[in-house]
CSV table of C-alpha atoms and ligand atoms in Angstrom, one decimal:
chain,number,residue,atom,x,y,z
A,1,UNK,CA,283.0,217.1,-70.0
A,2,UNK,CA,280.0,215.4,-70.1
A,3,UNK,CA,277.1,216.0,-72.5
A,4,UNK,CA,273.5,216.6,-71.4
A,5,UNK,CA,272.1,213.5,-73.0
A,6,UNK,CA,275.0,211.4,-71.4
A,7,UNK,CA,274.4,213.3,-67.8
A,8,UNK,CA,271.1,212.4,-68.4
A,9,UNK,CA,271.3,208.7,-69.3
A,10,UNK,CA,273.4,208.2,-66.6
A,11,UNK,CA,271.4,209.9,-64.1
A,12,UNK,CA,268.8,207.7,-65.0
A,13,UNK,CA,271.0,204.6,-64.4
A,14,UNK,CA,272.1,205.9,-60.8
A,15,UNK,CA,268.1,206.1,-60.4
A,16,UNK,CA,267.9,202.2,-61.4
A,17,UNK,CA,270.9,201.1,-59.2
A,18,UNK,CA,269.2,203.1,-56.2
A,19,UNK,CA,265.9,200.6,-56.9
A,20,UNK,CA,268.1,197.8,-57.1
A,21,UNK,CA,269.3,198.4,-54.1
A,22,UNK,CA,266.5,198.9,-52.3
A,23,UNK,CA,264.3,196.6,-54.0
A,24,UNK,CA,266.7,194.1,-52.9
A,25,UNK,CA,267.0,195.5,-49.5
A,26,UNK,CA,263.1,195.0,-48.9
A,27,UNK,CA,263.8,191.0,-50.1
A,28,UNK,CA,266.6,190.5,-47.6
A,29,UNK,CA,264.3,191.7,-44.7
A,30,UNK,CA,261.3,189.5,-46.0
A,31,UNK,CA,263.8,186.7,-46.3
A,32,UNK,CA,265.2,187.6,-42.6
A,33,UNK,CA,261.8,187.7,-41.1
A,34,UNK,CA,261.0,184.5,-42.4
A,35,UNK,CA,263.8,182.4,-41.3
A,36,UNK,CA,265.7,182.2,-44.2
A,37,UNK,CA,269.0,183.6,-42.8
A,38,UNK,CA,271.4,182.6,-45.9
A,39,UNK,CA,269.3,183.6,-48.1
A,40,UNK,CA,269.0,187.2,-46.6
A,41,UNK,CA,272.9,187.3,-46.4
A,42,UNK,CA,273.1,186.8,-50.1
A,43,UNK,CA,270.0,189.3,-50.7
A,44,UNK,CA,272.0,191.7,-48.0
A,45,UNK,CA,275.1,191.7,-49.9
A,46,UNK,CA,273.9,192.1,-53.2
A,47,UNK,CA,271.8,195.2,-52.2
A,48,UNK,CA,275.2,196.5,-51.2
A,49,UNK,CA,276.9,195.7,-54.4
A,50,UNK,CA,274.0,197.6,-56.4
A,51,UNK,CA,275.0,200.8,-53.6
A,52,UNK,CA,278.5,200.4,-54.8
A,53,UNK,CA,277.2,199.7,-58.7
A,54,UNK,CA,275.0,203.5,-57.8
A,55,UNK,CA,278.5,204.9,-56.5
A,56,UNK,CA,280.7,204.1,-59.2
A,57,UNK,CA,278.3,205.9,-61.5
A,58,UNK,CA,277.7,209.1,-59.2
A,59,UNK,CA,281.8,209.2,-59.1
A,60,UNK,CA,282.3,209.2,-62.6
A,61,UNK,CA,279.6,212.1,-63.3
A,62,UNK,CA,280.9,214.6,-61.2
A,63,UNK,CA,284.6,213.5,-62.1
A,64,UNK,CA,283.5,214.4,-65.3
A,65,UNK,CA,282.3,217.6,-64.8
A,66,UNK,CA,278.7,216.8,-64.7
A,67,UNK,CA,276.3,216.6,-61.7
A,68,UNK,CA,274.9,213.3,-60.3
A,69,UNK,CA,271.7,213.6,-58.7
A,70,UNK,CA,270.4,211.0,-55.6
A,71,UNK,CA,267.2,210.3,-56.7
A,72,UNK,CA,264.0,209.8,-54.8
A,73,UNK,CA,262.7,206.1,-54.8
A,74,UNK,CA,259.6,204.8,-54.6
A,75,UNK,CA,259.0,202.3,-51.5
A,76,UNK,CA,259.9,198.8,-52.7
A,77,UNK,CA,257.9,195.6,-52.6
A,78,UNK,CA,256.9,193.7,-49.1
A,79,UNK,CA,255.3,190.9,-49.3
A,80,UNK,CA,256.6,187.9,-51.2
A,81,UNK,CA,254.6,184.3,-51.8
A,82,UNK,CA,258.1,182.6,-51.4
A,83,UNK,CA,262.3,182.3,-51.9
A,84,UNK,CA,260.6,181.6,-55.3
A,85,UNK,CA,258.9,184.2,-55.9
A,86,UNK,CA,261.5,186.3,-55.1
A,87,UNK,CA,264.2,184.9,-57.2
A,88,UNK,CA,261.8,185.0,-60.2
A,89,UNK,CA,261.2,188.9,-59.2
A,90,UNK,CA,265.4,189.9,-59.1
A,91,UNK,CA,265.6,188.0,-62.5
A,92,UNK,CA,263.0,190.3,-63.9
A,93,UNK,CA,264.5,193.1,-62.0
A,94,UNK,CA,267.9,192.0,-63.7
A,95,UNK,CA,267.0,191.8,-67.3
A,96,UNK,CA,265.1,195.1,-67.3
A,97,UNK,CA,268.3,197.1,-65.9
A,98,UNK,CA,270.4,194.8,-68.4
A,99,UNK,CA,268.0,196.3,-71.1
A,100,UNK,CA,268.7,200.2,-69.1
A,101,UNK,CA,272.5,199.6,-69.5
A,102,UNK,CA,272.0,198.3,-73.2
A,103,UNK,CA,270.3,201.7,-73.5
A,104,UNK,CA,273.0,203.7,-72.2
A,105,UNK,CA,275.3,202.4,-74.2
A,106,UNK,CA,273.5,203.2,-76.9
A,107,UNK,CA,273.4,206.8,-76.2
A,108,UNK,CA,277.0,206.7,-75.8
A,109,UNK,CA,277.4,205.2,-79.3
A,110,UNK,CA,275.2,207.9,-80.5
A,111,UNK,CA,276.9,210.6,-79.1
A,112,UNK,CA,280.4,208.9,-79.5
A,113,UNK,CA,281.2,209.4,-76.3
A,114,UNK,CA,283.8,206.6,-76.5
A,115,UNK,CA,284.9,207.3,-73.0
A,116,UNK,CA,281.7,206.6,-71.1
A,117,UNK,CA,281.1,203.9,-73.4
A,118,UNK,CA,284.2,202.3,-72.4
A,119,UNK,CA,283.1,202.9,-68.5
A,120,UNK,CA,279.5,201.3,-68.7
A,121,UNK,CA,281.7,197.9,-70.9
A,122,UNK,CA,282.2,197.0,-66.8
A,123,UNK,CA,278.0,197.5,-66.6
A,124,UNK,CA,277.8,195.2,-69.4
A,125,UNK,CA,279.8,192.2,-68.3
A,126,UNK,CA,278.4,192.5,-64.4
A,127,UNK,CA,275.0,192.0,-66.4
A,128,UNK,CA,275.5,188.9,-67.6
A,129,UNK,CA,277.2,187.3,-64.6
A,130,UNK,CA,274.1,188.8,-62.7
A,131,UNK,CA,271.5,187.1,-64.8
A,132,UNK,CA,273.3,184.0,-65.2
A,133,UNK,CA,273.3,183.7,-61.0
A,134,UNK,CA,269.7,184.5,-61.1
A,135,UNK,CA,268.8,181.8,-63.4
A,136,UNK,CA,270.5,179.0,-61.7
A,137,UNK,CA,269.2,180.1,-58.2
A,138,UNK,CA,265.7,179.8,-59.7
A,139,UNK,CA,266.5,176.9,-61.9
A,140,UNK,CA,267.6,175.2,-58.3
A,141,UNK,CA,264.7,176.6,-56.4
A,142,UNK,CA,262.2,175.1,-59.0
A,143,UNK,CA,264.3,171.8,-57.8
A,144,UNK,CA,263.4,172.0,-54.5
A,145,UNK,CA,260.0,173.1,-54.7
A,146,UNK,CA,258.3,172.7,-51.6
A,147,UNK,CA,260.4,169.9,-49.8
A,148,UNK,CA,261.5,171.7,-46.8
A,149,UNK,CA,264.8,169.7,-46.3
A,150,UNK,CA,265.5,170.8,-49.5
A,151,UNK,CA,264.9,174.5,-48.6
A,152,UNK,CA,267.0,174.0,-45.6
A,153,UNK,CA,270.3,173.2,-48.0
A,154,UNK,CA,269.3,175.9,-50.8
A,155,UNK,CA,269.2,178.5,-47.4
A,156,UNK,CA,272.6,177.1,-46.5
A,157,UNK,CA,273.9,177.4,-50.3
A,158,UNK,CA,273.0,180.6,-49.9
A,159,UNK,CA,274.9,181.5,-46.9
A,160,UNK,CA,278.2,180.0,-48.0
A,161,UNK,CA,277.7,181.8,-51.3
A,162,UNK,CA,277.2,185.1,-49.5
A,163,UNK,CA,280.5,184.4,-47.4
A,164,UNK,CA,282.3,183.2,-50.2
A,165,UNK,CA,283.2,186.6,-51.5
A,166,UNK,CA,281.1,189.6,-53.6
A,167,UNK,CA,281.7,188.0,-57.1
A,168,UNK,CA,279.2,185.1,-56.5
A,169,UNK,CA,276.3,188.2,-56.2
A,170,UNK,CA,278.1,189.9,-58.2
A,171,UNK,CA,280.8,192.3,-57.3
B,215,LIG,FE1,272.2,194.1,-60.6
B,215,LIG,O1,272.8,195.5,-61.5
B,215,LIG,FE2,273.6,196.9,-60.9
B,215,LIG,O2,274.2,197.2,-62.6
């Protein structure tokens, strides 16, 4: 059985996985509308993984006995200045939710709820490969800045790296 401060931090989290999702969601249309089809593939899939990252968690609280509630959301971002932009955006996004999930664990430690704990370890290590892939897609995009030949490749990077399989955006 869960306790109320664990139901509650993980609540939260299901809250930040929803705006992850969405937030991700609204750069995959921008990206779409402005002809930068790999690059919405990638931003596509990834706003699916953070659905399935919101699932896992909603799962475990009510297999525990506690009650995970679907959160309302507040509309997400719609216009971007560029792919750059946009990347520098989902790092931020990243690092602040890496700084929620630090949080949670936290609580967990606090409460020694070793069993949750162990549950949000996956949390942790999806983290870091997600700010790692950030980083490098920005450190590439500075690259390229506005050369549009460039842009072209980075789009089609993009696309192979969406097709490739979910643990490039991480799974
Ligand atoms: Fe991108 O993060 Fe979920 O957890």
């Amino acid at each position: 059985m869960l306790n109320k401060k664990i139901e509650k931090a993980l609540n939260d989290q299901i809250k930040i996985e929803a705006e992850s999702s969405q937030a991700y969601l609204a750069m995959a249309s921008w990206a779409e509308s402005n002809g930068f089809s790999g690059t919405s593939a990638f931003l596509y899939k990834h706003s699916d993984e953070e659905r399935m990252h919101m699932l896992k968690l909603i799962k475990f609280v009510n297999d525990r006995g506690g009650q995970a509630i679907i959160p309302d959301l507040k509309a997400p971002g719609k216009e971007y200045k560029n792919l750059q932009n946009i990347f520098k955006l989902l790092l931020d996004h990243e690092t602040h939710v890496t700084n929620e999930i630090n949080s949670v664990v936290d609580v967990c430690l606090k409460e020694k709820d070793y069993t949750t704990h162990n549950f949000m370890q996956w949390y942790v290590a999806e983290q870091i490969e997600e700010e790692t892939l950030a980083r490098n897609i920005l450190d590439k995009l500075k690259l390229v800045g506005n050369d549009n030949g460039a842009l072209y490749l980075f789009d089609r990077d993009l696309s192979a790296m969406a097709a490739a399989s979910g643990t490039e955006a991480g799974e």
